[in-house]
Amino acid sequence: ALGTAPPQPWPDLVQQSGLPDDLAHEGLATLQGQGRVLVLAAVSAEWVVSAEGWHLLEERLTSTLHDYHRRYPLRAGIAREELRQRLGLDERTLPIVLAEASRRALIDVVASTVWVRGYTPAPTPAQQQALADLLAAIRQQPYSPPMPDLDAELLAWVVEQGRLVRLSDEIFFLAETYEELLAWVRATIASEGGLRVARFRDQFGTTRKYALTFLEHLDAQKITRRTGDVRVLR
């Protein structure tokens, strides 16, 4: 009997039953016609699960994913291996389950990540407020931005969204400020032949720490290069 077990390969079930293939298939067709079992397509062989077994597994799958999204709202989804362990499935069974759940429009799977279909990572209200406070504080001092006081995942998400540009572990510029500074550096070097840290610092009323970090970042990005104490364009 299938009971509420996860999907199993049909050849394995036939072997366990000891029935001839024709009788086994006849029994399967009867149960399938009664809606008591589901036959899941796979590349190598059909997999079979009871209707009740699939219902319970589907509930566990969607519940696990919704819980994960609530806990980690900024992550695209859960890693396949972590999901497999949480569901208690073996490595052969998980792809069958994911394929069927995807066919039923319950989930999406890309590479090694799984999420509820239609889910989009977004900050919680508390995270949105923390982010708004940070952006407001940075706008007050755009050229000497305060160090972000955000949790690591939220900060990484904001950078990924293109709203902040990370120059170091402590220094993050607004994207629009970064573009403004970059345009100025390029124009200044083009017109003056080079750029010193002090010139940048004085132009924007900032400190040497911010000026040097920005210019070193441009060096690392191969936009500029240092010749003595002067930056020139590459």
mmCIF file of N, CA and C in Angstrom, residues 149-229:
data_model
loop_
_atom_site.group_PDB
_atom_site.id
_atom_site.type_symbol
_atom_site.label_atom_id
_atom_site.label_comp_id
_atom_site.label_asym_id
_atom_site.label_seq_id
_atom_site.Cartn_x
_atom_site.Cartn_y
_atom_site.Cartn_z
ATOM 1 N N ASP A 149 23.455 51.471 9.443
ATOM 2 C CA ASP A 149 23.118 50.663 10.618
ATOM 3 C C ASP A 149 21.957 49.747 10.231
ATOM 4 N N LEU A 150 22.234 48.855 9.295
ATOM 5 C CA LEU A 150 21.225 47.913 8.812
ATOM 6 C C LEU A 150 21.749 46.497 8.979
ATOM 7 N N ASP A 151 20.825 45.536 9.089
ATOM 8 C CA ASP A 151 21.291 44.153 9.143
ATOM 9 C C ASP A 151 21.904 43.795 7.790
ATOM 10 N N ALA A 152 22.797 42.820 7.804
ATOM 11 C CA ALA A 152 23.609 42.497 6.630
ATOM 12 C C ALA A 152 22.761 42.140 5.410
ATOM 13 N N GLU A 153 21.683 41.397 5.618
ATOM 14 C CA GLU A 153 20.861 40.980 4.475
ATOM 15 C C GLU A 153 20.138 42.161 3.842
ATOM 16 N N LEU A 154 19.643 43.065 4.665
ATOM 17 C CA LEU A 154 18.957 44.240 4.128
ATOM 18 C C LEU A 154 19.944 45.125 3.375
ATOM 19 N N LEU A 155 21.128 45.300 3.935
ATOM 20 C CA LEU A 155 22.139 46.127 3.281
ATOM 21 C C LEU A 155 22.541 45.525 1.933
ATOM 22 N N ALA A 156 22.747 44.218 1.910
ATOM 23 C CA ALA A 156 23.107 43.548 0.656
ATOM 24 C C ALA A 156 21.986 43.691 -0.374
ATOM 25 N N TRP A 157 20.738 43.617 0.087
ATOM 26 C CA TRP A 157 19.590 43.741 -0.817
ATOM 27 C C TRP A 157 19.529 45.139 -1.417
ATOM 28 N N VAL A 158 19.775 46.164 -0.600
ATOM 29 C CA VAL A 158 19.722 47.547 -1.085
ATOM 30 C C VAL A 158 20.807 47.777 -2.138
ATOM 31 N N VAL A 159 21.982 47.207 -1.899
ATOM 32 C CA VAL A 159 23.065 47.322 -2.882
ATOM 33 C C VAL A 159 22.686 46.588 -4.164
ATOM 34 N N GLU A 160 22.122 45.405 -4.012
ATOM 35 C CA GLU A 160 21.708 44.617 -5.175
ATOM 36 C C GLU A 160 20.642 45.346 -5.983
ATOM 37 N N GLN A 161 19.778 46.093 -5.290
ATOM 38 C CA GLN A 161 18.730 46.857 -5.965
ATOM 39 C C GLN A 161 19.278 48.103 -6.658
ATOM 40 N N GLY A 162 20.545 48.424 -6.406
ATOM 41 C CA GLY A 162 21.162 49.563 -7.058
ATOM 42 C C GLY A 162 20.890 50.897 -6.402
ATOM 43 N N ARG A 163 20.426 50.889 -5.164
ATOM 44 C CA ARG A 163 20.124 52.154 -4.483
ATOM 45 C C ARG A 163 21.336 52.701 -3.734
ATOM 46 N N LEU A 164 22.201 51.805 -3.288
ATOM 47 C CA LEU A 164 23.455 52.197 -2.661
ATOM 48 C C LEU A 164 24.605 51.531 -3.404
ATOM 49 N N VAL A 165 25.759 52.192 -3.385
ATOM 50 C CA VAL A 165 26.975 51.625 -3.968
ATOM 51 C C VAL A 165 27.977 51.419 -2.846
ATOM 52 N N ARG A 166 28.445 50.201 -2.710
ATOM 53 C CA ARG A 166 29.386 49.863 -1.639
ATOM 54 C C ARG A 166 30.814 50.176 -2.072
ATOM 55 N N LEU A 167 31.485 51.036 -1.291
ATOM 56 C CA LEU A 167 32.889 51.329 -1.543
ATOM 57 C C LEU A 167 33.796 50.573 -0.588
ATOM 58 N N SER A 168 33.300 50.323 0.618
ATOM 59 C CA SER A 168 34.047 49.561 1.620
ATOM 60 C C SER A 168 33.033 49.009 2.610
ATOM 61 N N ASP A 169 33.509 48.322 3.626
ATOM 62 C CA ASP A 169 32.597 47.782 4.634
ATOM 63 C C ASP A 169 31.875 48.882 5.397
ATOM 64 N N GLU A 170 32.426 50.091 5.384
ATOM 65 C CA GLU A 170 31.854 51.193 6.158
ATOM 66 C C GLU A 170 31.244 52.299 5.301
ATOM 67 N N ILE A 171 31.631 52.381 4.054
ATOM 68 C CA ILE A 171 31.235 53.527 3.230
ATOM 69 C C ILE A 171 30.352 53.088 2.063
ATOM 70 N N PHE A 172 29.144 53.645 2.055
ATOM 71 C CA PHE A 172 28.166 53.376 0.999
ATOM 72 C C PHE A 172 27.613 54.713 0.516
ATOM 73 N N PHE A 173 27.660 54.942 -0.780
ATOM 74 C CA PHE A 173 27.120 56.167 -1.351
ATOM 75 C C PHE A 173 25.763 55.891 -2.001
ATOM 76 N N LEU A 174 24.906 56.905 -1.982
ATOM 77 C CA LEU A 174 23.691 56.826 -2.782
ATOM 78 C C LEU A 174 24.092 56.647 -4.239
ATOM 79 N N ALA A 175 23.329 55.890 -4.980
ATOM 80 C CA ALA A 175 23.672 55.631 -6.375
ATOM 81 C C ALA A 175 23.764 56.928 -7.174
ATOM 82 N N GLU A 176 22.839 57.866 -6.914
ATOM 83 C CA GLU A 176 22.858 59.113 -7.672
ATOM 84 C C GLU A 176 24.075 59.972 -7.319
ATOM 85 N N THR A 177 24.493 59.916 -6.044
ATOM 86 C CA THR A 177 25.696 60.644 -5.633
ATOM 87 C C THR A 177 26.931 60.024 -6.269
ATOM 88 N N TYR A 178 26.965 58.713 -6.287
ATOM 89 C CA TYR A 178 28.091 58.005 -6.898
ATOM 90 C C TYR A 178 28.236 58.411 -8.364
ATOM 91 N N GLU A 179 27.131 58.447 -9.090
ATOM 92 C CA GLU A 179 27.185 58.817 -10.506
ATOM 93 C C GLU A 179 27.628 60.268 -10.674
ATOM 94 N N GLU A 180 27.176 61.127 -9.761
ATOM 95 C CA GLU A 180 27.588 62.539 -9.805
ATOM 96 C C GLU A 180 29.095 62.659 -9.613
ATOM 97 N N LEU A 181 29.620 61.967 -8.612
ATOM 98 C CA LEU A 181 31.053 62.029 -8.322
ATOM 99 C C LEU A 181 31.870 61.431 -9.467
ATOM 100 N N LEU A 182 31.397 60.323 -9.999
ATOM 101 C CA LEU A 182 32.113 59.678 -11.097
ATOM 102 C C LEU A 182 32.189 60.598 -12.312
ATOM 103 N N ALA A 183 31.074 61.245 -12.637
ATOM 104 C CA ALA A 183 31.060 62.160 -13.782
ATOM 105 C C ALA A 183 32.018 63.325 -13.546
ATOM 106 N N TRP A 184 32.034 63.827 -12.301
ATOM 107 C CA TRP A 184 32.930 64.944 -11.990
ATOM 108 C C TRP A 184 34.391 64.521 -12.102
ATOM 109 N N VAL A 185 34.729 63.353 -11.590
ATOM 110 C CA VAL A 185 36.110 62.859 -11.666
ATOM 111 C C VAL A 185 36.548 62.754 -13.122
ATOM 112 N N ARG A 186 35.726 62.168 -13.946
ATOM 113 C CA ARG A 186 36.086 62.007 -15.360
ATOM 114 C C ARG A 186 36.275 63.366 -16.047
ATOM 115 N N ALA A 187 35.328 64.273 -15.796
ATOM 116 C CA ALA A 187 35.403 65.591 -16.433
ATOM 117 C C ALA A 187 36.610 66.376 -15.938
ATOM 118 N N THR A 188 36.894 66.289 -14.648
ATOM 119 C CA THR A 188 38.011 67.036 -14.066
ATOM 120 C C THR A 188 39.342 66.520 -14.586
ATOM 121 N N ILE A 189 39.497 65.211 -14.624
ATOM 122 C CA ILE A 189 40.749 64.649 -15.142
ATOM 123 C C ILE A 189 40.911 65.006 -16.618
ATOM 124 N N ALA A 190 39.819 64.972 -17.358
ATOM 125 C CA ALA A 190 39.894 65.302 -18.784
ATOM 126 C C ALA A 190 40.314 66.751 -19.007
ATOM 127 N N SER A 191 39.843 67.644 -18.134
ATOM 128 C CA SER A 191 40.137 69.071 -18.325
ATOM 129 C C SER A 191 41.433 69.508 -17.655
ATOM 130 N N GLU A 192 41.791 68.850 -16.539
ATOM 131 C CA GLU A 192 42.964 69.276 -15.771
ATOM 132 C C GLU A 192 44.152 68.331 -15.911
ATOM 133 N N GLY A 193 43.931 67.192 -16.533
ATOM 134 C CA GLY A 193 45.038 66.268 -16.750
ATOM 135 C C GLY A 193 45.293 65.293 -15.625
ATOM 136 N N GLY A 194 44.684 65.499 -14.481
ATOM 137 C CA GLY A 194 44.868 64.594 -13.353
ATOM 138 C C GLY A 194 44.071 65.085 -12.154
ATOM 139 N N LEU A 195 44.031 64.277 -11.111
ATOM 140 C CA LEU A 195 43.235 64.614 -9.927
ATOM 141 C C LEU A 195 43.931 64.126 -8.671
ATOM 142 N N ARG A 196 44.088 65.045 -7.709
ATOM 143 C CA ARG A 196 44.645 64.689 -6.412
ATOM 144 C C ARG A 196 43.519 64.509 -5.393
ATOM 145 N N VAL A 197 43.819 63.753 -4.344
ATOM 146 C CA VAL A 197 42.832 63.504 -3.297
ATOM 147 C C VAL A 197 42.332 64.818 -2.705
ATOM 148 N N ALA A 198 43.246 65.751 -2.455
ATOM 149 C CA ALA A 198 42.869 67.020 -1.825
ATOM 150 C C ALA A 198 41.895 67.812 -2.698
ATOM 151 N N ARG A 199 42.076 67.749 -3.994
ATOM 152 C CA ARG A 199 41.180 68.465 -4.915
ATOM 153 C C ARG A 199 39.766 67.900 -4.805
ATOM 154 N N PHE A 200 39.664 66.597 -4.775
ATOM 155 C CA PHE A 200 38.358 65.950 -4.617
ATOM 156 C C PHE A 200 37.755 66.321 -3.269
ATOM 157 N N ARG A 201 38.557 66.216 -2.217
ATOM 158 C CA ARG A 201 38.079 66.506 -0.856
ATOM 159 C C ARG A 201 37.525 67.917 -0.759
ATOM 160 N N ASP A 202 38.263 68.875 -1.277
ATOM 161 C CA ASP A 202 37.849 70.270 -1.157
ATOM 162 C C ASP A 202 36.631 70.579 -2.031
ATOM 163 N N GLN A 203 36.551 69.953 -3.178
ATOM 164 C CA GLN A 203 35.432 70.203 -4.088
ATOM 165 C C GLN A 203 34.103 69.847 -3.440
ATOM 166 N N PHE A 204 34.109 68.751 -2.666
ATOM 167 C CA PHE A 204 32.846 68.262 -2.100
ATOM 168 C C PHE A 204 32.749 68.451 -0.587
ATOM 169 N N GLY A 205 33.682 69.172 -0.017
ATOM 170 C CA GLY A 205 33.612 69.471 1.409
ATOM 171 C C GLY A 205 33.563 68.234 2.276
ATOM 172 N N THR A 206 34.290 67.222 1.886
ATOM 173 C CA THR A 206 34.295 65.973 2.635
ATOM 174 C C THR A 206 35.644 65.796 3.323
ATOM 175 N N THR A 207 35.913 64.619 3.818
ATOM 176 C CA THR A 207 37.184 64.354 4.490
ATOM 177 C C THR A 207 38.070 63.503 3.592
ATOM 178 N N ARG A 208 39.340 63.433 3.962
ATOM 179 C CA ARG A 208 40.283 62.637 3.180
ATOM 180 C C ARG A 208 39.843 61.166 3.127
ATOM 181 N N LYS A 209 39.259 60.676 4.225
ATOM 182 C CA LYS A 209 38.845 59.267 4.256
ATOM 183 C C LYS A 209 37.879 58.957 3.120
ATOM 184 N N TYR A 210 36.873 59.802 2.945
ATOM 185 C CA TYR A 210 35.878 59.549 1.903
ATOM 186 C C TYR A 210 36.467 59.777 0.513
ATOM 187 N N ALA A 211 37.247 60.839 0.378
ATOM 188 C CA ALA A 211 37.848 61.139 -0.923
ATOM 189 C C ALA A 211 38.773 60.010 -1.363
ATOM 190 N N LEU A 212 39.629 59.561 -0.451
ATOM 191 C CA LEU A 212 40.583 58.508 -0.792
ATOM 192 C C LEU A 212 39.871 57.191 -1.094
ATOM 193 N N THR A 213 38.862 56.874 -0.284
ATOM 194 C CA THR A 213 38.122 55.623 -0.511
ATOM 195 C C THR A 213 37.445 55.629 -1.870
ATOM 196 N N PHE A 214 36.866 56.770 -2.239
ATOM 197 C CA PHE A 214 36.191 56.841 -3.539
ATOM 198 C C PHE A 214 37.189 56.670 -4.676
ATOM 199 N N LEU A 215 38.320 57.352 -4.589
ATOM 200 C CA LEU A 215 39.298 57.269 -5.673
ATOM 201 C C LEU A 215 39.961 55.896 -5.732
ATOM 202 N N GLU A 216 40.195 55.293 -4.589
ATOM 203 C CA GLU A 216 40.748 53.933 -4.595
ATOM 204 C C GLU A 216 39.749 52.944 -5.194
ATOM 205 N N HIS A 217 38.480 53.198 -4.958
ATOM 206 C CA HIS A 217 37.441 52.365 -5.566
ATOM 207 C C HIS A 217 37.490 52.479 -7.091
ATOM 208 N N LEU A 218 37.664 53.701 -7.593
ATOM 209 C CA LEU A 218 37.750 53.876 -9.044
ATOM 210 C C LEU A 218 38.993 53.193 -9.606
ATOM 211 N N ASP A 219 40.075 53.210 -8.833
ATOM 212 C CA ASP A 219 41.274 52.472 -9.255
ATOM 213 C C ASP A 219 40.957 50.984 -9.384
ATOM 214 N N ALA A 220 40.279 50.452 -8.363
ATOM 215 C CA ALA A 220 39.951 49.021 -8.349
ATOM 216 C C ALA A 220 39.011 48.657 -9.489
ATOM 217 N N GLN A 221 38.149 49.604 -9.859
ATOM 218 C CA GLN A 221 37.217 49.373 -10.964
ATOM 219 C C GLN A 221 37.865 49.617 -12.329
ATOM 220 N N LYS A 222 39.152 49.971 -12.301
ATOM 221 C CA LYS A 222 39.917 50.230 -13.527
ATOM 222 C C LYS A 222 39.336 51.389 -14.339
ATOM 223 N N ILE A 223 38.786 52.354 -13.603
ATOM 224 C CA ILE A 223 38.323 53.588 -14.238
ATOM 225 C C ILE A 223 39.463 54.602 -14.229
ATOM 226 N N THR A 224 40.196 54.623 -13.118
ATOM 227 C CA THR A 224 41.364 55.490 -12.977
ATOM 228 C C THR A 224 42.570 54.647 -12.578
ATOM 229 N N ARG A 225 43.730 55.280 -12.643
ATOM 230 C CA ARG A 225 44.935 54.654 -12.086
ATOM 231 C C ARG A 225 45.761 55.738 -11.421
ATOM 232 N N ARG A 226 46.530 55.312 -10.454
ATOM 233 C CA ARG A 226 47.321 56.263 -9.676
ATOM 234 C C ARG A 226 48.726 56.359 -10.254
ATOM 235 N N THR A 227 49.169 57.598 -10.441
ATOM 236 C CA THR A 227 50.543 57.868 -10.853
ATOM 237 C C THR A 227 51.119 58.847 -9.841
ATOM 238 N N GLY A 228 51.922 58.327 -8.922
ATOM 239 C CA GLY A 228 52.375 59.154 -7.807
ATOM 240 C C GLY A 228 51.193 59.473 -6.921
ATOM 241 N N ASP A 229 50.903 60.762 -6.731
ATOM 242 C CA ASP A 229 49.726 61.128 -5.936
ATOM 243 C C ASP A 229 48.625 61.714 -6.816
#
